[in-house]
Coordinates of C-alpha atoms and ligand atoms in Angstrom, one line a residue:
M217 CA -19.4 39.7 -25.5
A218 CA -20.7 43.3 -25.5
T219 CA -24.2 44.4 -24.9
S220 CA -26.2 47.1 -26.5
S221 CA -28.7 48.7 -24.3
E222 CA -30.6 50.7 -26.8
R223 CA -33.2 49.5 -29.1
R224 CA -31.6 49.8 -32.5
I225 CA -32.3 48.6 -36.0
P226 CA -29.0 47.5 -37.5
N227 CA -27.5 49.7 -40.1
D228 CA -26.2 46.9 -42.2
G229 CA -28.1 47.1 -45.4
L230 CA -31.0 45.1 -44.1
E231 CA -34.4 46.8 -44.2
M232 CA -37.0 47.1 -41.4
K233 CA -38.9 44.2 -42.9
D234 CA -35.9 41.9 -42.3
F235 CA -36.5 42.3 -38.6
F236 CA -40.2 42.4 -38.3
P237 CA -42.6 39.7 -38.8
V238 CA -42.8 38.4 -42.3
G239 CA -45.9 36.2 -42.0
R240 CA -45.4 36.4 -38.2
G241 CA -42.3 34.1 -38.4
V242 CA -39.3 36.4 -37.9
G243 CA -38.6 39.1 -35.4
V244 CA -36.7 40.6 -32.5
R245 CA -37.5 42.1 -29.2
G246 CA -35.5 44.4 -27.0
P247 CA -32.1 46.0 -27.3
V248 CA -30.6 44.1 -30.2
A249 CA -27.0 44.7 -31.3
E250 CA -25.9 46.0 -34.6
V251 CA -24.4 43.4 -36.9
N252 CA -23.5 42.9 -40.5
P253 CA -25.0 39.6 -41.5
G254 CA -22.7 39.3 -44.4
E255 CA -19.5 39.4 -42.2
R256 CA -17.7 36.0 -42.2
D257 CA -16.6 36.1 -38.7
L258 CA -19.9 36.9 -37.2
G259 CA -19.4 34.5 -34.2
R260 CA -16.0 36.1 -33.1
G261 CA -15.1 32.8 -31.4
A262 CA -18.3 32.6 -29.3
T263 CA -18.6 29.1 -28.1
Y264 CA -21.8 27.0 -28.3
H265 CA -22.9 23.7 -26.8
I266 CA -25.6 21.7 -28.5
E267 CA -27.8 19.0 -27.1
T268 CA -30.1 17.0 -29.3
Y269 CA -33.5 15.3 -28.6
G270 CA -35.9 13.6 -30.9
C271 CA -35.5 11.6 -34.0
Q272 CA -32.5 11.1 -36.4
M273 CA -33.6 14.1 -38.5
N274 CA -32.8 16.2 -35.5
V275 CA -29.4 14.5 -35.1
A276 CA -28.8 15.3 -38.8
D277 CA -30.1 18.9 -38.4
S278 CA -27.7 19.5 -35.5
E279 CA -24.9 18.5 -37.8
L280 CA -26.1 21.1 -40.2
V281 CA -26.3 23.7 -37.5
R282 CA -22.7 22.9 -36.6
S283 CA -21.6 23.5 -40.2
I284 CA -23.5 26.8 -40.3
L285 CA -22.0 28.1 -37.1
N286 CA -18.5 26.9 -37.5
D287 CA -18.4 28.5 -41.0
R288 CA -19.2 31.9 -39.4
G289 CA -16.7 32.0 -36.6
F290 CA -18.6 30.2 -33.7
S291 CA -16.9 27.2 -32.1
E292 CA -18.4 24.1 -30.4
V293 CA -17.5 23.1 -26.9
Q294 CA -18.4 19.7 -25.2
D295 CA -18.5 21.4 -21.7
R296 CA -21.7 23.1 -21.3
D297 CA -20.6 25.2 -18.3
T298 CA -18.1 27.1 -20.5
A299 CA -20.4 27.8 -23.5
N300 CA -21.5 31.3 -24.4
I301 CA -24.4 29.7 -26.2
L302 CA -26.6 26.8 -25.0
M303 CA -28.6 25.2 -27.7
V304 CA -31.2 22.6 -27.5
N305 CA -32.6 20.8 -30.6
T306 CA -36.0 19.8 -29.6
C307 CA -38.9 17.3 -30.3
S308 CA -42.7 17.7 -30.0
I309 CA -43.8 14.2 -31.0
R310 CA -45.4 13.4 -27.6
D311 CA -46.0 15.4 -24.5
K312 CA -43.4 13.3 -22.6
A313 CA -40.7 14.4 -25.1
E314 CA -41.7 18.1 -24.7
R315 CA -41.8 17.8 -20.9
K316 CA -38.2 16.3 -20.9
V317 CA -36.9 19.3 -22.9
L318 CA -38.9 21.9 -20.8
S319 CA -37.2 20.5 -17.6
K320 CA -33.9 20.8 -19.4
L321 CA -34.7 24.4 -20.3
S322 CA -35.7 25.2 -16.7
S323 CA -32.4 23.8 -15.5
F324 CA -30.5 26.1 -18.0
R325 CA -32.4 29.0 -16.8
K326 CA -31.5 28.2 -13.2
Q327 CA -27.9 27.7 -14.1
K328 CA -28.0 31.0 -15.9
L329 CA -29.4 32.9 -13.1
R330 CA -26.7 31.6 -10.8
L331 CA -24.0 33.1 -12.9
R332 CA -22.6 36.6 -12.8
K333 CA -24.5 38.8 -15.2
D334 CA -21.7 39.1 -17.8
R335 CA -21.2 35.4 -17.8
R336 CA -24.7 34.5 -18.7
P337 CA -25.1 32.2 -21.8
I338 CA -27.6 32.8 -24.5
V339 CA -30.2 30.0 -24.5
C340 CA -31.3 28.9 -27.9
V341 CA -34.1 26.6 -28.8
L342 CA -34.1 24.8 -32.2
G343 CA -36.2 22.2 -33.8
C344 CA -39.8 21.1 -33.5
M345 CA -40.7 22.7 -30.2
A346 CA -39.3 26.0 -31.5
E347 CA -41.7 25.7 -34.4
R348 CA -44.7 24.7 -32.3
L349 CA -44.3 27.2 -29.4
K350 CA -42.7 30.0 -31.3
T351 CA -42.4 33.2 -29.3
K352 CA -44.2 31.6 -26.3
L353 CA -40.8 30.2 -25.3
L354 CA -39.4 33.8 -25.3
E355 CA -42.2 35.7 -23.7
E356 CA -44.6 33.6 -21.6
M357 CA -42.3 30.8 -20.6
L358 CA -39.1 32.9 -20.4
L359 CA -37.1 29.8 -21.3
A360 CA -35.2 31.0 -24.3
D361 CA -33.4 34.1 -25.8
V362 CA -33.4 32.8 -29.4
V363 CA -35.9 30.6 -31.0
V364 CA -35.2 29.1 -34.5
G365 CA -37.5 26.6 -36.4
P366 CA -36.1 23.7 -38.6
D367 CA -36.2 25.7 -41.9
A368 CA -34.4 28.8 -40.6
Y369 CA -31.0 27.5 -39.5
R370 CA -29.1 29.6 -42.0
D371 CA -30.4 32.6 -40.1
L372 CA -28.8 31.4 -36.8
P373 CA -25.5 33.3 -37.0
R374 CA -27.3 36.6 -37.5
L375 CA -29.9 35.9 -34.8
L376 CA -27.2 34.8 -32.3
S377 CA -25.1 37.9 -33.0
I378 CA -27.9 40.5 -32.6
V379 CA -28.7 38.9 -29.1
R380 CA -25.0 38.9 -28.2
D381 CA -25.4 37.7 -24.7
G382 CA -27.7 36.2 -22.3
D383 CA -28.3 39.2 -20.1
S384 CA -29.1 42.0 -22.5
G385 CA -32.8 41.3 -22.6
A386 CA -32.7 41.1 -26.4
K387 CA -34.6 38.3 -28.0
A388 CA -34.8 37.0 -31.6
Y389 CA -36.7 34.5 -33.5
N390 CA -37.2 32.9 -37.0
V391 CA -39.7 30.2 -37.2
Q392 CA -40.7 30.6 -40.8
L393 CA -41.3 27.4 -42.7
S394 CA -40.0 27.1 -46.2
L395 CA -41.4 25.5 -49.4
D396 CA -38.0 24.6 -50.8
E397 CA -35.2 24.7 -48.1
T398 CA -33.3 21.4 -48.2
Y399 CA -29.9 22.7 -47.1
A400 CA -28.6 20.7 -50.1
D401 CA -25.4 22.8 -50.4
L402 CA -24.3 22.4 -46.8
R403 CA -21.8 19.7 -45.6
P404 CA -22.9 18.6 -42.2
V405 CA -20.2 18.5 -39.4
R406 CA -20.4 14.9 -38.0
T407 CA -18.5 15.3 -34.8
S408 CA -20.7 13.1 -32.6
G409 CA -20.9 10.0 -34.8
N410 CA -18.6 7.0 -34.9
G411 CA -17.0 7.7 -38.2
V412 CA -18.6 4.5 -39.7
S413 CA -22.2 5.3 -40.1
A414 CA -23.6 8.7 -41.2
F415 CA -27.1 10.2 -41.4
V416 CA -27.9 11.8 -44.7
S417 CA -31.0 13.9 -44.9
I418 CA -32.7 13.4 -48.4
M419 CA -36.0 15.2 -47.9
R420 CA -37.8 17.5 -45.4
G421 CA -41.2 17.9 -44.1
C422 CA -44.2 15.6 -44.5
A423 CA -47.3 15.8 -46.6
N424 CA -49.2 12.9 -45.1
M425 CA -51.2 14.5 -42.3
C426 CA -51.7 11.3 -40.3
T427 CA -54.4 12.6 -37.9
Y428 CA -52.4 12.1 -34.7
C429 CA -49.2 13.6 -35.8
I430 CA -47.5 17.0 -35.1
V431 CA -44.8 16.6 -37.7
P432 CA -46.5 18.3 -40.7
F433 CA -47.0 21.3 -38.4
T434 CA -43.4 21.5 -37.2
R435 CA -41.6 20.5 -40.3
G436 CA -43.8 21.9 -43.0
R437 CA -44.3 20.9 -46.6
E438 CA -42.6 17.9 -48.1
R439 CA -39.6 18.7 -50.4
S440 CA -36.8 16.6 -51.7
R441 CA -33.2 17.4 -52.1
P442 CA -31.6 17.1 -55.6
L443 CA -30.3 13.5 -56.3
E444 CA -26.9 14.8 -57.4
S445 CA -26.3 16.7 -54.2
I446 CA -27.0 13.6 -52.2
V447 CA -24.8 11.3 -54.4
D448 CA -22.0 14.0 -54.0
E449 CA -22.3 14.1 -50.3
I450 CA -22.2 10.3 -50.0
T451 CA -19.3 10.0 -52.4
G452 CA -17.4 12.4 -50.0
L453 CA -18.4 10.2 -47.1
V454 CA -17.1 7.1 -48.8
E455 CA -13.8 8.8 -49.6
A456 CA -13.6 9.7 -45.9
G457 CA -14.0 6.1 -44.8
Y458 CA -17.7 5.8 -44.0
K459 CA -19.1 2.4 -44.5
E460 CA -22.8 2.9 -43.9
V461 CA -25.3 5.7 -44.7
V462 CA -28.7 6.1 -43.4
L463 CA -31.0 8.1 -45.8
L464 CA -33.3 10.2 -43.7
G465 CA -36.8 11.7 -44.2
Q466 CA -40.1 11.7 -42.4
N467 CA -41.6 9.8 -45.3
V468 CA -38.3 8.8 -46.8
N469 CA -39.7 6.7 -49.8
S470 CA -42.0 9.4 -51.1
Y471 CA -38.7 11.1 -52.1
N472 CA -39.3 12.9 -55.5
D473 CA -36.6 15.0 -57.0
I474 CA -38.4 17.2 -59.6
S475 CA -35.3 19.4 -60.1
S476 CA -34.2 17.5 -63.2
G477 CA -34.2 14.0 -64.8
Q478 CA -36.8 11.3 -65.2
S479 CA -37.4 8.1 -63.4
N480 CA -35.7 4.9 -64.7
M481 CA -38.1 2.8 -62.6
S482 CA -41.4 1.2 -63.4
M483 CA -43.8 1.7 -60.6
T484 CA -46.1 -1.2 -59.6
Y485 CA -47.4 -1.4 -56.1
A486 CA -48.5 -4.2 -53.8
P487 CA -52.2 -5.1 -54.2
G488 CA -54.4 -2.8 -52.0
F489 CA -52.1 0.2 -52.4
K490 CA -52.9 1.0 -56.0
T491 CA -56.2 2.6 -55.1
V492 CA -54.8 5.0 -52.5
Y493 CA -51.5 5.7 -54.1
R494 CA -50.7 8.3 -56.6
P495 CA -47.2 7.7 -58.1
P496 CA -45.2 10.7 -58.8
K497 CA -45.9 12.1 -62.3
S498 CA -42.4 13.2 -63.0
G499 CA -38.9 13.4 -61.6
R500 CA -36.7 10.8 -59.9
T501 CA -38.0 8.6 -57.2
F502 CA -36.7 7.0 -54.0
S503 CA -35.9 3.8 -56.1
D504 CA -33.8 6.0 -58.5
L505 CA -31.9 7.4 -55.5
V506 CA -31.3 4.1 -53.7
D507 CA -30.1 2.6 -57.0
A508 CA -27.7 5.6 -57.5
V509 CA -26.4 5.5 -53.9
C510 CA -25.8 1.7 -54.1
R511 CA -23.7 2.2 -57.1
I512 CA -21.3 4.7 -55.4
S513 CA -19.5 1.8 -53.7
K514 CA -20.4 -1.9 -53.3
D515 CA -18.8 -1.8 -49.8
L516 CA -21.3 0.8 -48.5
R517 CA -24.2 -0.3 -46.5
V518 CA -27.3 1.7 -47.4
R519 CA -30.1 2.0 -44.9
Y520 CA -33.1 4.4 -44.7
T521 CA -35.8 5.5 -42.3
S522 CA -38.7 5.9 -42.1
P523 CA -40.5 4.6 -45.2
H524 CA -44.2 4.6 -45.4
P525 CA -46.0 1.4 -46.4
K526 CA -47.9 3.2 -49.1
D527 CA -44.8 4.3 -50.9
F528 CA -43.2 0.7 -51.5
P529 CA -43.2 -0.1 -55.2
Q530 CA -42.0 -3.5 -56.4
D531 CA -39.0 -2.0 -58.0
L532 CA -37.7 -0.9 -54.6
I533 CA -38.0 -4.5 -53.3
E534 CA -36.3 -5.7 -56.5
L535 CA -33.3 -3.5 -55.7
Y536 CA -32.5 -5.7 -52.8
K537 CA -31.8 -8.5 -55.2
T538 CA -29.5 -6.4 -57.4
H539 CA -27.5 -4.6 -54.6
R540 CA -25.9 -6.4 -51.8
N541 CA -25.5 -2.9 -50.2
L542 CA -29.0 -3.2 -48.9
P543 CA -29.2 -5.1 -45.6
R544 CA -31.9 -7.5 -44.9
H545 CA -33.9 -5.2 -42.7
I546 CA -36.7 -2.7 -43.3
H547 CA -38.4 -0.5 -40.8
L548 CA -42.1 -0.5 -41.7
P549 CA -44.4 1.6 -39.4
L550 CA -47.7 -0.2 -38.9
Q551 CA -49.3 2.2 -36.3
S552 CA -52.3 -0.1 -35.8
G553 CA -53.6 -3.5 -37.1
S554 CA -57.3 -2.5 -37.0
D555 CA -58.8 -1.2 -40.2
E556 CA -61.1 1.2 -38.4
I557 CA -58.2 2.7 -36.5
L558 CA -56.0 2.9 -39.6
E559 CA -58.8 4.8 -41.4
R560 CA -59.2 7.1 -38.4
M561 CA -55.4 7.6 -38.4
R562 CA -55.6 8.4 -42.1
R563 CA -52.9 6.1 -42.9
G564 CA -54.0 5.2 -46.4
Y565 CA -53.8 1.3 -46.1
T566 CA -55.7 -1.6 -44.6
R567 CA -54.3 -4.5 -42.5
K568 CA -54.9 -6.7 -45.6
A569 CA -52.8 -4.3 -47.8
F570 CA -50.0 -4.1 -45.2
L571 CA -49.9 -7.9 -44.9
E572 CA -49.8 -8.3 -48.7
L573 CA -46.8 -5.9 -48.8
V574 CA -45.1 -7.9 -46.2
M575 CA -45.7 -11.1 -48.1
Q576 CA -44.4 -9.6 -51.3
M577 CA -41.3 -8.5 -49.5
R578 CA -40.8 -11.8 -47.9
S579 CA -41.4 -13.7 -51.0
A580 CA -38.6 -11.6 -52.7
L581 CA -36.4 -11.7 -49.5
P582 CA -37.3 -14.7 -47.3
D583 CA -35.1 -13.9 -44.5
L584 CA -36.0 -10.2 -44.4
A585 CA -36.2 -8.7 -40.8
L586 CA -38.9 -6.1 -40.2
S587 CA -39.3 -3.5 -37.4
T588 CA -42.2 -1.1 -36.7
D589 CA -43.8 1.7 -34.9
I590 CA -47.2 1.2 -33.1
I591 CA -49.4 3.6 -31.3
T592 CA -51.7 2.3 -28.5
G593 CA -54.9 3.8 -27.3
F594 CA -55.7 6.1 -30.3
C595 CA -59.1 7.7 -30.3
G596 CA -61.8 5.1 -30.0
E597 CA -59.5 2.1 -29.9
S598 CA -61.5 -0.8 -28.5
E599 CA -60.3 -4.1 -27.1
S600 CA -61.1 -5.8 -30.4
D601 CA -59.1 -3.1 -32.3
H602 CA -56.2 -3.9 -29.9
E603 CA -56.6 -7.7 -30.5
D604 CA -56.4 -7.0 -34.3
T605 CA -53.0 -5.3 -33.7
M606 CA -51.9 -8.1 -31.5
R607 CA -52.8 -10.6 -34.2
L608 CA -51.0 -8.8 -36.9
V609 CA -47.9 -8.2 -34.8
K610 CA -47.6 -12.0 -34.2
Q611 CA -48.4 -12.7 -37.9
V612 CA -45.8 -10.4 -39.3
E613 CA -43.2 -11.6 -36.7
F614 CA -41.5 -8.2 -36.2
E615 CA -38.0 -8.3 -34.9
S616 CA -38.4 -5.1 -33.0
A617 CA -41.1 -2.5 -32.4
F618 CA -41.3 1.0 -30.9
V619 CA -44.7 1.1 -29.2
F620 CA -46.0 4.5 -28.0
A621 CA -49.0 5.4 -25.9
Y622 CA -51.2 7.9 -27.9
S623 CA -50.4 11.4 -26.9
Q624 CA -52.8 14.1 -28.1
R625 CA -51.1 16.9 -29.9
E626 CA -52.6 20.4 -30.3
K627 CA -53.6 21.5 -33.9
T628 CA -53.8 17.9 -35.3
F629 CA -57.0 16.6 -36.8
A630 CA -57.4 14.2 -34.0
A631 CA -57.1 16.9 -31.3
R632 CA -59.7 19.0 -33.1
H633 CA -62.2 16.3 -34.1
L634 CA -61.7 13.0 -32.1
E635 CA -61.9 12.3 -28.5
D636 CA -58.8 11.1 -26.6
D637 CA -61.0 8.5 -24.8
V638 CA -58.8 5.6 -23.9
P639 CA -57.7 5.8 -20.3
H640 CA -53.9 6.2 -19.8
E641 CA -53.7 2.9 -17.8
T642 CA -55.3 1.1 -20.8
K643 CA -52.9 2.7 -23.2
I644 CA -50.0 1.4 -21.1
R645 CA -51.4 -2.1 -20.6
R646 CA -51.9 -2.5 -24.4
L647 CA -48.4 -1.0 -24.9
Q648 CA -47.0 -3.8 -22.6
E649 CA -49.1 -6.5 -24.3
I650 CA -47.7 -5.5 -27.7
G651 CA -44.2 -5.4 -26.3
E652 CA -44.6 -9.0 -25.0
A653 CA -46.0 -10.1 -28.5
W654 CA -43.2 -8.8 -30.6
K655 CA -40.5 -10.0 -28.1
D656 CA -41.8 -13.5 -28.3
T657 CA -41.4 -13.8 -32.0
A658 CA -38.2 -11.7 -32.1
F659 CA -36.7 -14.1 -29.7
S660 CA -37.6 -17.1 -31.7
R661 CA -36.3 -15.6 -35.0
N662 CA -33.0 -14.4 -33.4
S663 CA -32.5 -17.9 -31.8
K664 CA -32.6 -19.5 -35.2
R665 CA -29.4 -17.5 -36.0
V666 CA -27.5 -19.4 -33.4
G667 CA -24.9 -21.5 -35.3
T668 CA -25.0 -19.3 -38.4
V669 CA -22.3 -16.9 -39.6
Q670 CA -23.4 -13.2 -39.8
R671 CA -21.8 -10.3 -41.6
V672 CA -21.4 -7.5 -39.0
L673 CA -20.3 -4.0 -39.6
V674 CA -18.0 -3.1 -36.7
E675 CA -18.9 0.1 -35.0
G676 CA -16.3 0.0 -32.1
K677 CA -15.8 -1.1 -28.5
S678 CA -19.0 -2.2 -26.7
D679 CA -20.1 -0.7 -23.3
L680 CA -19.8 -4.2 -21.8
K681 CA -17.1 -4.7 -19.3
D682 CA -15.6 -7.7 -21.0
G683 CA -13.9 -5.5 -23.6
S684 CA -15.9 -6.9 -26.5
L685 CA -16.5 -5.2 -29.8
T686 CA -20.0 -4.3 -31.2
G687 CA -21.7 -3.8 -34.6
R688 CA -24.8 -4.5 -36.5
S689 CA -25.7 -7.6 -38.6
E690 CA -27.5 -7.5 -42.0
F691 CA -30.7 -7.8 -40.0
N692 CA -29.9 -4.7 -38.0
T693 CA -29.4 -6.8 -34.8
R694 CA -26.9 -5.6 -32.5
A695 CA -23.9 -8.1 -32.2
F696 CA -21.3 -8.5 -29.6
F697 CA -18.0 -10.4 -30.2
H698 CA -14.4 -10.6 -28.9
S699 CA -11.5 -9.7 -31.1
D700 CA -10.0 -12.7 -32.8
P701 CA -6.5 -13.4 -31.1
S702 CA -5.0 -14.1 -34.5
D703 CA -6.5 -10.9 -35.8
P704 CA -6.3 -8.4 -32.9
E705 CA -6.6 -5.5 -35.3
I706 CA -10.4 -5.5 -36.0
R707 CA -11.3 -1.8 -36.4
P708 CA -14.5 0.2 -36.6
G709 CA -15.7 0.3 -40.2
Q710 CA -14.6 -3.2 -41.0
F711 CA -17.0 -6.0 -42.0
V712 CA -16.4 -9.1 -40.1
N713 CA -18.0 -12.6 -40.2
V714 CA -19.3 -13.5 -36.7
Q715 CA -20.1 -17.1 -35.8
V716 CA -23.2 -16.7 -33.5
D717 CA -23.2 -18.8 -30.4
R718 CA -25.9 -17.1 -28.3
A719 CA -29.0 -14.9 -28.9
T720 CA -31.4 -12.9 -26.9
T721 CA -34.5 -11.0 -28.2
T722 CA -32.5 -8.2 -29.9
T723 CA -28.9 -9.2 -29.5
L724 CA -26.4 -11.8 -30.9
F725 CA -23.2 -12.9 -29.3
G726 CA -20.4 -14.8 -31.1
Q727 CA -16.8 -15.0 -32.3
P728 CA -15.3 -13.6 -35.6
V729 CA -14.4 -16.2 -38.2
G730 CA -12.7 -13.8 -40.6
A731 CA -13.5 -10.8 -42.8
Ligands
LIG202 N1 -42.3 9.8 -40.1 C1 -42.1 8.7 -39.5 C2 -41.9 8.9 -38.0 C3 -42.8 9.7 -37.3 S1 -42.5 9.9 -35.6 C4 -43.2 7.7 -39.8 O1 -44.3 8.1 -40.1 O2 -42.9 6.6 -39.6 C5 -42.2 8.4 -35.0 C6 -43.4 7.6 -34.5 O3 -43.9 8.3 -33.4 C7 -44.6 7.4 -35.4 O4 -44.3 6.3 -36.2 C8 -45.6 7.1 -34.4 O5 -45.6 5.7 -34.1 C9 -45.2 7.8 -33.1 N2 -46.1 9.0 -33.0 C10 -46.4 10.0 -33.8 N3 -47.3 10.9 -33.2 C11 -47.6 10.3 -32.1 C12 -48.6 10.7 -31.1 N4 -49.4 11.8 -31.1 N5 -48.7 10.0 -30.0 C13 -47.9 8.8 -29.8 N6 -47.1 8.4 -30.7 C14 -46.9 9.2 -31.9
LIG203 FE1 -46.3 11.9 -39.0 FE2 -47.6 10.3 -40.7 FE3 -45.8 12.1 -41.6 FE4 -45.0 10.0 -40.2 S1 -46.0 10.0 -42.1 S2 -44.3 12.2 -39.9 S3 -46.6 9.7 -38.7 S4 -47.7 12.6 -40.6
LIG204 FE1 -39.8 14.9 -32.9 FE2 -39.7 16.7 -34.8 FE3 -38.5 14.4 -35.2 S1 -41.4 16.2 -33.6 S2 -39.7 13.0 -34.0 S3 -37.9 15.9 -33.7 S4 -39.6 15.5 -36.7

């Protein structure tokens, strides 16, 4: 690609303000090239390679980025050595996540410097680290040529085009957060999935401000995508043969579409949540959305992540009885079992309220499997706080848990006002103890499934050397099974009944006994 050595402001109908900081979020540096952002073939066949870190929202965002770039004449390559543009979609949730990405970016830099000047790729950082570190990545750290935050992906074709190549010295960024961007009109390009299960982003941002969490700073204000655009996208997925959707949002069940329509649901909450929860005053809720999505096809499995315990009305639980689309598994992030710590985290519930919600769920759905997220060693966490968490974990009998050592994040309330005073070794020891606690109960719950028949959605061949197939049960447990000799045609996307003959903590093994 050509380079431009002079500093020029494009003569393309844009004004100076389009290239200079609007609220310090957008800008260019160095000899940028002249482009017409309205041009359809802005990419002129330039190739990009994209690597994705972090949560499912990032996986879904990379699919949007593919759609935006492919539509403007860029094309994706799997081989990173041949790409004109190296993109990394990044995560800031913990220090470890950031370090992993920084070492990847340093390796890109080294790779770039080894190449002939005219072959050097553009390095482009997307996602939460782009939002958090902004121009630092361009100027101080010298790790990127283009930096684009989660709400500015529509601007990517223009930004990549004005930088043109990785050796011109030109830099561009757009890290403006938006109040209303939901990318509702875009159709994600799902090249990396299995063709069976698709992520569908239904809301963006987070309004909760848990005191430890960076997400509200990197993803901005909470906003929901119009219900019809979600139903349209999922209808298309069903027509294309998808059998499962995972509705995504940082606080997925606070979904509230205020663009049109009213809720059909009556909102009553588990005891203990009424006092802290303010139900939406107008518009359609998460329960309305789940109900509408389940009605698209009775063969579509409908999952979602991550819900917040404070946003779980009774009507959402009732939907599990009406719609068989909803599998018997809910991810319900607990974070801590100590009231004092929950208060300090500003989670908006007590251990009692959490337990009552679990009881309400299990009285409606006795076999419900629950998974969770827990943070160990948050500011001021004592041994007795940790014991409270251990007791609650055993009592709820989670079937899996993601346990994280607290990592202080700049800008958060905890970083500014609380002391990160639990030693690292203690955080790790508590993390291991919680790991043992949930694994004990998970093993005994999973073992009870030996001898039963489980409905499994087939995803494809497993990584095991024995040629077995793999999929997920109604409880979101991974299942491995061999093809039935009388039905060797079991395919990804099919539901099969698997007779379970063995179980480990998180896995089932068995044989298919028909669809
Ligand atoms: N919005 C989702 C997911 C947030 S990120 C939710 O609230 O459930 C996923 C998990 O990372 C969180 O649930 C929390 O357990 C963990 N996490 C967030 N910030 C953290 C931090 N500063 N240190 C350690 N773990 C953290
Ligand atoms: Fe972070 Fe809390 Fe929002 Fe989850 S709900 S993204 S933990 S602020
Ligand atoms: Fe990470 Fe951002 Fe997701 S911080 S967890 S990629 S929202």
